[in-house]
């Protein structure tokens, strides 16, 4: 467990570097990420490399005992490169280029750009690949940030056609799979197919799903160019990429197969503002962030990284990019840091070292103010650094609960929400919150991953149902909770011949006869539970555990499987999970929304997201007697406690 920081030596006079490095080390920081936007300084003119400054920057950081994550600068191709090769730019839905003047102005499918990336990455890797200070590489920066996955360029169109031709044995097979007889959408050849854009009304969902799959594969292919070069010239170093929160436009599990470590950029307050929560929740957690949102992403990226992950950008104060940008509660930066470490992060790295007085992010806080005085977060980082030894050696173990996360299902749901507010990510986090309120630790895993060892498997949004999933669920011996829409599409985006839940009918004997989505404000009472947004009409011999007043069962239960035939409210999720945990002998709590627990090895951590103090003894028996290594049973606002589990 260690702390890091993101640093831009090219933003500051060289005379400041040594002092900066010394102060980083003094705070307790050991990792520093540099370089990811520095192309115009590394290669100011075509083929003219200026290595001197970067050599000296790396040496200065090295001398201070810091190890370096070196970013490849491919998120920011310089002006001369764009002018020489305008086909690097992505094209928007109207075919207009997305111009130079900020960042991420490139098309993933541009072969010109891939060649240019290979050139700059190889130059960097040859120069620094075996430098003792270089511990890892970061490819590019935040693939997809600023809505940049999709480009309607010629290269993308050609790439899509080739991708389809490789996937389908013939154009007839594609027509059949997509159902192109509908509205005379049939094609005679792969070369006739365009991206699904600017059609009169919605394009065929199967066409869109394949386009989403293709776009996702393009990101991985783009990354692979760099990853292979780095592996060749920088042996023994980790390669990582920094993913984002609330971002699902490519399959991170797939891309991460070629990486060593998954990193992500955690901005709890910015995300709270941008997300779907009602105003009352945004107000309550204004300076803390939503208690489950950040943790959900920690668990997701631990899964994506096959256990190896870090937070490589941690919000240190107000950011500049959300609609409103409040300051964290005093202590909250420390609490966020501990939350990440509790979930198994190898490193938490603050973005950024010093607030820049110029350009787009001048309103974004750093550990230092623009005048080099410490900002609030510096002291909190220093405190965490001093506390790290208390939980040294804690390794992450398998959680009792697995939550299946499938990017393809999220795309399918976006393509065909059927009800405007059926938000896949929200539903996934809704299930996750229910488990966290019970005090459970959760692993978030891909449906193809090894399910052995889990006691409870949650499938909130498993729209596609892999052929072998039933067998793997059964073999795990776990109990399984299926959310609505489970198994409701074949891989070709068709309704299964046996209707939803398709292949999952082998797990629970029921059929979804029809579904209805419900406008905001409409509630169907089902005993103690309230159904909103979505209701399925089920046909089954099973007697439902709960039904609406109109007699539609919303909760079906067998010895091993629960099926929820609606958008469940928190009470329904609570009832389902609590009952299962009792049967499984899993201890549960009833945590208030602002208090969360997470186990890391022999330690249990508690984080208080409330702006008020919380007493652990109000929620946990014997909390006064725990063997505390950080904090104690009374948590102040933004407080942290950790104790050794008996
Ligand atoms: C991230 C990005 C950083 C910086 C930061 C500001 O999305 O990777 O470069 O822009 O946001 O919060």
XYZ file of C-alpha atoms and ligand atoms in Angstrom:
658
model
C 0.000 0.000 0.000
C 1.446 3.302 -1.005
C 0.620 6.860 -2.004
C 1.339 8.610 -5.260
C 0.843 11.864 -7.105
C 0.435 13.083 -10.669
C 3.083 15.578 -11.651
C 3.741 17.677 -14.739
C 7.370 18.837 -14.641
C 6.844 20.514 -18.015
C 4.411 22.931 -16.331
C 7.005 24.319 -13.910
C 10.444 25.922 -14.068
C 13.164 23.334 -13.759
C 14.460 25.114 -10.676
C 11.353 23.919 -8.791
C 11.651 20.202 -9.533
C 14.099 19.130 -6.866
C 12.181 20.907 -4.119
C 8.911 19.428 -5.408
C 10.364 15.917 -5.352
C 11.732 16.418 -1.871
C 8.362 17.636 -0.601
C 6.551 14.683 -2.187
C 8.822 12.273 -0.384
C 8.449 14.231 2.831
C 4.649 13.868 2.675
C 5.088 10.115 2.308
C 4.499 9.786 -1.418
C 6.508 7.135 -3.230
C 4.976 6.952 -6.733
C 4.839 9.782 -9.238
C 3.056 9.676 -12.592
C 4.413 11.945 -15.289
C 4.474 12.495 -19.014
C 1.004 11.627 -20.238
C 0.324 14.917 -22.020
C 3.859 15.995 -22.867
C 4.136 15.150 -26.587
C 4.683 18.765 -27.713
C 7.681 19.001 -25.360
C 9.111 15.575 -26.163
C 8.829 16.041 -29.915
C 8.295 19.752 -30.538
C 8.794 19.344 -34.292
C 8.414 16.320 -36.555
C 11.212 13.904 -35.736
C 13.009 16.362 -33.431
C 13.182 14.876 -29.940
C 13.987 16.969 -26.877
C 14.950 14.395 -24.289
C 17.093 16.590 -22.079
C 14.346 18.014 -19.895
C 12.673 14.635 -19.412
C 15.995 12.950 -18.636
C 16.597 15.533 -15.928
C 13.041 15.374 -14.577
C 13.215 11.591 -14.265
C 16.630 11.802 -12.651
C 15.435 14.421 -10.158
C 12.461 12.302 -9.093
C 14.669 9.221 -8.952
C 17.190 10.982 -6.730
C 14.376 11.763 -4.284
C 13.616 8.031 -4.074
C 10.367 8.219 -6.035
C 9.414 5.572 -8.550
C 7.774 6.648 -11.748
C 4.731 5.719 -13.781
C 5.559 7.080 -17.209
C 2.540 7.932 -19.329
C 2.600 7.691 -23.101
C 1.527 11.090 -24.493
C -0.918 9.788 -27.067
C -4.022 11.486 -25.618
C -2.611 14.757 -26.944
C -1.221 14.598 -30.494
C 0.508 17.942 -31.170
C -0.647 20.509 -33.695
C 2.027 19.787 -36.280
C 0.986 16.144 -36.322
C -2.692 16.935 -36.804
C -1.901 19.414 -39.555
C 0.249 16.848 -41.340
C -2.375 14.102 -40.932
C -5.874 15.543 -40.471
C -7.296 12.031 -40.811
C -6.174 11.446 -37.207
C -9.150 13.472 -35.987
C -12.338 11.685 -35.022
C -15.530 12.599 -36.866
C -18.753 13.288 -34.999
C -22.190 11.963 -35.927
C -22.528 14.678 -38.581
C -19.168 13.837 -40.105
C -17.515 16.955 -38.664
C -13.972 16.695 -37.299
C -13.447 17.110 -33.568
C -10.752 19.744 -33.702
C -7.401 20.389 -32.107
C -7.316 22.681 -29.050
C -8.036 20.484 -26.042
C -7.210 16.771 -25.900
C -8.258 13.310 -27.075
C -8.667 14.647 -30.628
C -8.092 11.351 -32.381
C -9.936 8.444 -33.877
C -9.125 5.011 -32.433
C -9.492 3.482 -35.882
C -7.048 5.816 -37.650
C -4.214 3.612 -38.840
C -2.185 6.768 -39.443
C -2.523 7.612 -35.794
C -1.751 4.101 -34.607
C 1.506 4.277 -36.575
C 2.340 7.651 -35.030
C 1.585 6.291 -31.561
C 3.853 3.331 -32.222
C 6.606 5.740 -33.236
C 6.451 7.982 -30.142
C 5.898 5.092 -27.739
C 8.829 3.187 -29.159
C 11.058 6.249 -28.851
C 10.040 6.655 -25.200
C 10.314 2.977 -24.388
C 13.759 2.706 -25.966
C 14.996 5.694 -24.022
C 13.525 4.930 -20.598
C 12.429 1.309 -20.728
C 15.163 0.031 -18.458
C 15.712 3.128 -16.341
C 15.718 2.032 -12.691
C 13.185 4.708 -11.730
C 10.572 3.533 -14.236
C 8.311 1.111 -12.392
C 5.321 1.151 -14.733
C 3.852 2.604 -17.859
C 0.466 4.141 -18.382
C -0.895 3.868 -21.913
C -2.520 7.084 -23.121
C -4.975 8.712 -20.705
C -8.597 7.836 -19.969
C -9.724 6.119 -23.136
C -13.105 7.527 -23.993
C -12.976 10.662 -21.853
C -14.939 13.547 -23.385
C -17.101 11.080 -25.277
C -14.352 9.923 -27.615
C -14.924 6.203 -28.170
C -17.070 6.644 -31.246
C -15.825 8.154 -34.490
C -17.636 8.049 -37.808
C -14.474 8.297 -39.864
C -13.738 6.383 -43.040
C -11.248 4.304 -41.104
C -13.919 3.355 -38.592
C -16.379 2.456 -41.327
C -13.824 0.297 -43.121
C -12.811 -1.266 -39.833
C -16.421 -2.034 -38.943
C -17.010 -3.775 -42.277
C -13.919 -5.904 -41.822
C -14.919 -6.684 -38.247
C -18.384 -7.819 -39.395
C -16.919 -9.905 -42.222
C -14.703 -11.648 -39.690
C -17.578 -12.270 -37.304
C -20.247 -13.554 -39.715
C -19.633 -16.418 -42.138
C -21.662 -14.669 -44.849
C -23.755 -11.592 -45.461
C -26.812 -13.840 -45.345
C -25.802 -14.910 -41.858
C -25.553 -11.278 -40.797
C -28.943 -10.450 -42.325
C -30.432 -13.380 -40.477
C -28.760 -12.538 -37.158
C -29.806 -8.898 -37.296
C -33.296 -9.632 -38.613
C -32.720 -7.370 -41.596
C -35.797 -8.639 -43.419
C -37.583 -6.183 -41.131
C -38.049 -2.853 -42.989
C -36.111 -4.197 -45.999
C -32.785 -3.578 -44.302
C -31.077 -6.511 -46.037
C -27.559 -6.134 -47.425
C -25.937 -7.852 -50.371
C -22.380 -7.413 -49.139
C -20.419 -6.322 -46.081
C -19.175 -3.321 -48.054
C -22.655 -1.827 -48.026
C -22.830 -1.539 -44.273
C -22.387 1.826 -42.586
C -22.145 2.713 -38.929
C -25.600 3.053 -37.368
C -25.777 6.844 -37.454
C -28.151 9.485 -38.781
C -30.806 6.960 -39.714
C -34.317 8.373 -39.912
C -35.516 6.659 -36.783
C -33.580 4.275 -34.556
C -31.191 1.939 -36.301
C -31.558 -1.809 -35.842
C -30.528 -2.654 -32.255
C -28.502 -5.646 -33.448
C -26.592 -3.336 -35.790
C -25.961 -0.961 -32.879
C -24.881 -3.733 -30.534
C -22.310 -4.959 -33.051
C -21.143 -1.388 -33.600
C -20.652 -1.031 -29.833
C -18.720 -4.313 -29.748
C -16.585 -3.184 -32.675
C -15.876 0.219 -31.106
C -14.853 -1.514 -27.887
C -12.505 -3.850 -29.768
C -10.963 -0.851 -31.528
C -9.947 0.638 -28.174
C -8.271 -2.613 -27.176
C -6.539 -2.858 -30.564
C -5.326 0.730 -30.260
C -3.981 0.044 -26.781
C -2.349 -3.183 -27.886
C -0.053 -1.320 -30.283
C 1.462 0.493 -27.317
C 1.369 -2.363 -24.842
C 3.347 -4.646 -27.156
C 6.052 -2.035 -27.711
C 6.335 -1.339 -23.991
C 6.651 -5.047 -23.220
C 9.372 -5.430 -25.831
C 11.502 -2.524 -24.622
C 10.691 -2.311 -20.938
C 10.723 -5.808 -19.514
C 9.538 -6.385 -15.979
C 7.546 -3.163 -15.787
C 3.804 -3.083 -15.220
C 1.632 -1.643 -17.941
C -1.584 -0.009 -16.814
C -4.266 2.298 -18.094
C -6.319 4.796 -16.112
C -10.024 4.063 -16.485
C -12.859 6.343 -15.453
C -15.861 6.314 -13.187
C -19.366 5.927 -14.601
C -17.891 4.996 -17.948
C -18.875 1.826 -19.759
C -18.432 2.467 -23.486
C -15.819 -0.239 -23.951
C -15.250 -3.602 -22.329
C -12.668 -2.911 -19.635
C -12.357 -6.598 -18.777
C -11.333 -7.368 -22.339
C -8.872 -4.504 -22.643
C -7.320 -5.350 -19.309
C -6.402 -8.831 -20.476
C -3.354 -7.202 -22.074
C -2.482 -5.062 -19.014
C -0.912 -5.874 -15.647
C -2.784 -3.413 -13.494
C -6.136 -1.640 -13.761
C -6.036 1.937 -12.577
C -8.922 4.347 -12.270
C -9.503 8.017 -11.632
C -11.709 8.680 -8.635
C -13.534 11.999 -8.321
C -16.313 11.316 -5.815
C -17.789 14.821 -5.726
C -17.718 15.379 -9.470
C -19.369 11.993 -10.062
C -22.067 12.632 -7.450
C -23.044 15.816 -9.269
C -23.105 14.061 -12.637
C -24.966 10.937 -11.555
C -28.670 10.143 -11.320
C -29.247 10.550 -7.609
C -32.070 12.820 -6.469
C -31.259 16.269 -5.124
C -31.769 15.203 -1.496
C -28.981 12.607 -1.807
C -26.723 15.055 -3.629
C -27.249 17.555 -0.858
C -26.679 14.999 1.913
C -23.398 13.748 0.442
C -22.353 17.027 -1.179
C -18.876 17.060 0.361
C -18.404 13.296 0.762
C -19.585 11.692 -2.448
C -22.049 8.809 -2.571
C -21.010 6.086 -0.100
C -21.387 3.286 -2.636
C -20.405 4.895 -5.910
C -16.680 5.057 -5.322
C -16.525 1.698 -3.572
C -18.446 0.105 -6.451
C -15.764 1.275 -8.857
C -13.000 0.057 -6.556
C -14.560 -3.391 -6.592
C -15.189 -3.238 -10.330
C -11.617 -2.319 -11.169
C -10.221 -4.879 -8.757
C -12.154 -7.405 -10.863
C -11.055 -5.810 -14.133
C -7.429 -5.866 -12.967
C -7.632 -9.494 -11.792
C -6.780 -8.334 -8.284
C -4.171 -5.736 -9.231
C -5.446 -2.180 -9.309
C -4.884 1.311 -8.060
C -6.488 4.713 -7.886
C -4.090 6.700 -10.006
C -6.006 9.978 -9.797
C -7.664 10.828 -6.503
C -9.685 14.015 -6.134
C -7.832 16.274 -3.673
C -10.267 19.222 -3.425
C -12.731 20.987 -5.717
C -12.515 19.897 -9.362
C -13.341 22.099 -12.338
C -15.523 19.932 -14.548
C -18.794 19.113 -12.767
C -21.791 21.452 -12.923
C -20.962 22.478 -9.344
C -17.672 21.835 -7.607
C -17.837 21.886 -3.817
C -14.916 21.268 -1.481
C -14.650 17.940 0.366
C -15.388 17.791 4.096
C -12.250 18.186 6.168
C -10.874 14.645 6.428
C -12.699 13.339 3.375
C -9.614 13.040 1.172
C -8.123 10.823 3.857
C -11.367 8.830 4.082
C -11.446 8.308 0.292
C -7.849 7.179 0.404
C -8.613 4.645 3.108
C -11.719 3.432 1.313
C -9.571 2.603 -1.724
C -6.902 0.909 0.357
C -9.544 -1.056 2.245
C -10.796 -2.376 -1.092
C -7.327 -3.568 -1.999
C -5.751 -0.696 -3.938
C -1.990 -1.011 -4.367
C -1.645 2.747 -4.529
C -3.732 5.889 -4.171
C -2.281 8.721 -6.213
C -3.535 12.275 -5.961
C -4.326 14.368 -8.993
C -2.395 16.626 -9.033
C 0.698 17.852 -7.229
C 0.262 21.588 -7.710
C -2.778 23.426 -8.995
C -1.964 24.938 -12.396
C -2.540 28.688 -12.651
C -3.113 28.433 -16.413
C -5.246 26.687 -19.024
C -8.323 24.477 -18.758
C -7.831 23.076 -15.258
C -6.736 26.206 -13.377
C -9.795 25.829 -11.095
C -8.847 22.234 -10.194
C -7.256 21.754 -6.773
C -3.963 19.973 -6.163
C -2.042 18.958 -3.067
C -0.365 22.355 -3.367
C -1.918 25.680 -4.237
C -0.592 27.521 -7.305
C 1.677 29.497 -4.953
C 3.225 26.219 -3.702
C 1.719 26.449 -0.218
C 0.066 23.235 0.923
C -3.648 22.914 0.145
C -5.912 21.066 2.619
C -5.385 17.637 1.065
C -1.615 17.615 1.587
C -2.024 17.235 5.330
C -4.555 14.463 4.883
C -2.222 12.569 2.558
C 0.553 12.987 5.111
C -1.726 11.542 7.788
C -2.558 8.475 5.685
C 1.119 7.934 4.948
C 1.798 7.897 8.685
C -1.070 5.453 9.285
C -0.176 2.913 6.583
C 2.061 0.847 8.837
C -0.917 0.023 11.072
C -2.403 -2.315 8.465
C 0.772 -3.433 6.740
C 0.594 -6.786 5.003
C -3.193 -6.893 4.678
C -3.994 -8.783 1.488
C -7.371 -8.892 -0.191
C -9.305 -12.120 0.009
C -12.327 -13.323 -1.905
C -15.577 -11.683 -0.790
C -18.611 -13.865 -0.006
C -20.684 -12.060 -2.635
C -20.030 -11.762 -6.381
C -21.844 -9.246 -8.522
C -21.754 -10.008 -12.255
C -20.873 -7.044 -14.432
C -21.170 -7.262 -18.193
C -20.356 -4.257 -20.383
C -22.248 -5.810 -23.275
C -25.409 -5.860 -21.183
C -24.987 -2.182 -20.401
C -24.757 -1.364 -24.109
C -27.794 -3.520 -24.857
C -29.722 -1.746 -22.159
C -28.701 1.664 -23.485
C -29.629 0.647 -27.006
C -33.035 -0.644 -25.921
C -33.932 0.781 -22.512
C -37.648 0.325 -23.188
C -38.268 2.765 -20.339
C -36.372 6.035 -20.389
C -35.058 5.725 -16.837
C -33.938 2.092 -17.023
C -30.291 2.869 -16.340
C -28.125 -0.217 -16.217
C -25.314 1.184 -14.132
C -27.811 2.585 -11.651
C -29.426 -0.833 -11.261
C -26.037 -2.489 -10.735
C -25.123 0.028 -8.044
C -28.608 -0.306 -6.526
C -28.004 -4.051 -5.964
C -24.493 -3.334 -4.757
C -25.776 -0.800 -2.202
C -28.196 -3.379 -0.840
C -25.315 -5.749 -0.113
C -23.220 -2.964 1.374
C -26.025 -1.857 3.700
C -25.880 -5.372 5.122
C -22.179 -4.869 5.755
C -21.106 -7.386 3.105
C -17.921 -7.158 1.058
C -18.538 -7.663 -2.652
C -16.405 -8.730 -5.607
C -17.465 -7.435 -9.006
C -16.638 -9.949 -11.698
C -17.161 -10.708 -15.358
C -19.777 -13.406 -16.040
C -17.066 -15.605 -17.574
C -14.907 -15.527 -14.457
C -14.404 -18.297 -11.947
C -17.415 -18.288 -9.619
C -16.075 -20.921 -7.270
C -15.939 -19.890 -3.621
C -18.803 -17.405 -3.674
C -21.858 -17.934 -1.504
C -24.112 -15.406 -3.153
C -24.074 -14.331 -6.810
C -25.957 -11.209 -7.853
C -26.981 -10.781 -11.503
C -28.714 -7.414 -11.642
C -28.299 -6.896 -15.400
C -27.358 -10.131 -17.143
C -29.235 -9.515 -20.382
C -27.114 -11.921 -22.429
C -26.803 -15.297 -20.799
C -23.593 -17.166 -21.686
C -24.143 -20.838 -22.579
C -21.978 -22.114 -19.755
C -23.177 -19.756 -17.038
C -25.796 -22.101 -15.565
C -23.255 -24.866 -15.210
C -20.734 -22.572 -13.543
C -23.306 -21.125 -11.166
C -24.458 -24.616 -10.205
C -20.900 -25.851 -9.795
C -20.126 -22.946 -7.458
C -22.933 -24.085 -5.156
C -23.828 -20.420 -4.640
C -27.267 -18.954 -4.316
C -28.124 -16.657 -7.174
C -30.290 -13.528 -7.376
C -31.439 -12.599 -10.874
C -32.608 -9.125 -11.718
C -35.179 -8.241 -14.354
C -34.271 -8.683 -18.038
C -31.957 -11.599 -17.180
C -31.385 -13.742 -20.258
C -33.801 -11.614 -22.223
C -31.690 -11.437 -25.403
C -29.708 -13.855 -27.479
C -26.219 -12.752 -28.488
C -27.763 -11.610 -31.770
C -30.043 -9.236 -29.920
C -33.162 -11.290 -30.448
C -35.800 -12.492 -28.022
C -34.949 -16.099 -27.096
C -37.214 -18.738 -28.642
C -38.341 -19.829 -25.165
C -38.766 -16.148 -24.110
C -36.939 -14.488 -21.192
C -35.143 -15.442 -19.072
C -33.965 -17.656 -21.939
C -31.216 -20.024 -20.924
C -31.709 -19.020 -17.282
C -35.022 -20.918 -17.313
C -32.812 -23.844 -16.499
C -32.112 -22.184 -13.122
C -35.652 -21.166 -12.250
C -38.879 -22.376 -13.876
C -40.608 -19.233 -15.042
C -41.304 -17.371 -18.275
C -41.642 -13.637 -18.827
C -44.845 -13.273 -20.827
C -44.555 -9.548 -21.312
C -42.889 -6.502 -19.786
C -44.071 -3.001 -19.126
C -42.124 0.111 -18.251
C -43.692 2.711 -16.004
C -43.394 6.473 -16.128
C -41.751 8.357 -13.220
C -44.098 8.796 -10.282
C -46.162 5.702 -11.073
C -45.977 3.167 -8.243
C -47.419 -0.347 -8.112
C -47.740 -1.410 -4.514
C -46.726 -5.010 -3.880
C -47.383 -5.643 -0.197
C -44.582 -3.922 1.657
C -42.734 -3.196 -1.571
C -43.074 -0.533 -4.213
C -42.546 -1.273 -7.879
C -41.460 1.565 -10.142
C -40.029 1.801 -13.666
C -40.350 -1.838 -14.743
C -42.721 -4.751 -14.226
C -42.628 -8.174 -15.842
C -45.679 -10.394 -16.170
C -44.553 -13.861 -15.183
C -45.985 -17.263 -15.948
C -44.867 -19.940 -13.517
C -45.989 -22.767 -11.284
C -44.030 -21.127 -8.499
C -45.984 -19.150 -5.954
C -44.491 -15.642 -5.792
C -43.202 -14.288 -2.497
C -44.721 -10.914 -3.294
C -47.196 -9.666 -5.891
C -48.688 -6.381 -7.037
C -52.316 -5.579 -6.300
C -53.082 -6.717 -9.870
C -51.637 -10.121 -9.116
C -48.265 -9.853 -10.866
C -45.599 -11.748 -8.977
C -42.457 -9.654 -8.455
C -40.316 -12.040 -6.412
C -39.899 -15.744 -7.155
C -37.872 -17.930 -4.863
C -36.504 -21.471 -5.088
C -33.970 -23.185 -2.877
C -31.085 -21.765 -4.937
C -32.430 -18.879 -7.004
C -34.389 -15.660 -6.576
C -35.867 -13.887 -9.585
C -36.969 -10.261 -9.310
C -39.513 -9.398 -11.968
C -39.396 -5.638 -11.484
C -37.134 -2.684 -10.772
C -36.874 -3.535 -7.074
C -37.014 -0.967 -4.324
C -34.426 -0.978 -1.549
C -36.823 -2.820 0.782
C -37.318 -5.692 -1.632
C -33.587 -6.068 -2.202
C -33.054 -5.945 1.522
C -35.654 -8.651 2.160
C -34.248 -10.938 -0.537
C -30.619 -10.602 0.502
C -31.292 -10.751 4.216
C -33.248 -13.971 3.898
C -30.548 -15.549 1.748
C -27.791 -14.476 4.118
C -29.660 -16.014 7.035
C -29.962 -19.302 5.152
C -26.290 -19.160 4.234
C -25.184 -18.253 7.736
C -23.684 -14.968 6.537
C -23.804 -12.361 9.308
C -25.543 -9.142 8.320
C -25.898 -5.661 9.769
C -28.286 -2.804 9.101
C -25.965 0.028 8.261
C -27.222 3.551 7.741
C -26.592 4.928 4.256
C -23.566 6.926 5.309
C -21.637 4.180 7.112
C -19.796 1.524 5.140
C -17.549 -1.409 5.990
C -14.986 -3.265 3.931
C -12.711 -6.152 4.787
C -9.089 -6.306 3.650
C -7.377 -9.439 4.898
C -7.343 -9.515 8.679
C -8.742 -5.988 8.987
C -12.195 -4.498 8.811
C -12.466 -0.830 7.845
C -15.328 1.557 8.575
C -15.753 4.815 6.679
C -18.214 7.481 7.739
C -19.725 9.306 4.759
C -22.058 11.321 6.945
C -21.413 14.976 7.708
C -22.268 13.955 11.307
C -20.482 11.700 13.781
C -21.489 8.018 13.806
C -21.159 5.561 16.711
C -20.193 2.113 15.569
C -21.751 0.663 18.706
C -25.167 1.796 17.454
C -24.762 -0.622 14.557
C -22.356 -3.341 15.649
C -22.367 -5.439 18.776
C -19.233 -5.065 20.890
C -17.844 -2.202 18.785
C -16.374 -0.728 21.972
C -14.188 -3.788 22.365
C -12.737 -4.055 18.841
C -8.975 -4.190 18.463
C -8.620 -0.799 16.729
C -5.511 0.019 14.717
C -6.924 3.220 13.216
C -9.529 5.400 14.941
C -12.041 3.997 17.388
C -15.756 3.278 17.863
C -16.777 6.927 17.551
C -16.337 8.128 14.005
C -16.385 11.862 13.400
C -17.752 13.184 10.113
C -15.498 11.724 7.364
C -13.982 9.489 10.021
C -12.136 6.221 9.447
C -11.668 3.238 11.746
C -9.932 -0.076 11.198
C -9.675 -3.035 13.519
C -8.259 -6.503 13.519
C -10.932 -9.161 12.934
C -11.060 -11.819 15.641
C -9.126 13.203 -15.395
C -7.940 13.294 -16.321
C -6.891 14.252 -15.817
C -7.554 15.513 -15.362
C -8.550 15.199 -14.290
C -9.221 16.418 -13.706
O -10.258 12.853 -16.098
O -7.339 12.035 -16.501
O -5.981 14.529 -16.849
O -8.161 16.139 -16.437
O -9.529 14.391 -14.835
O -10.154 16.039 -12.719
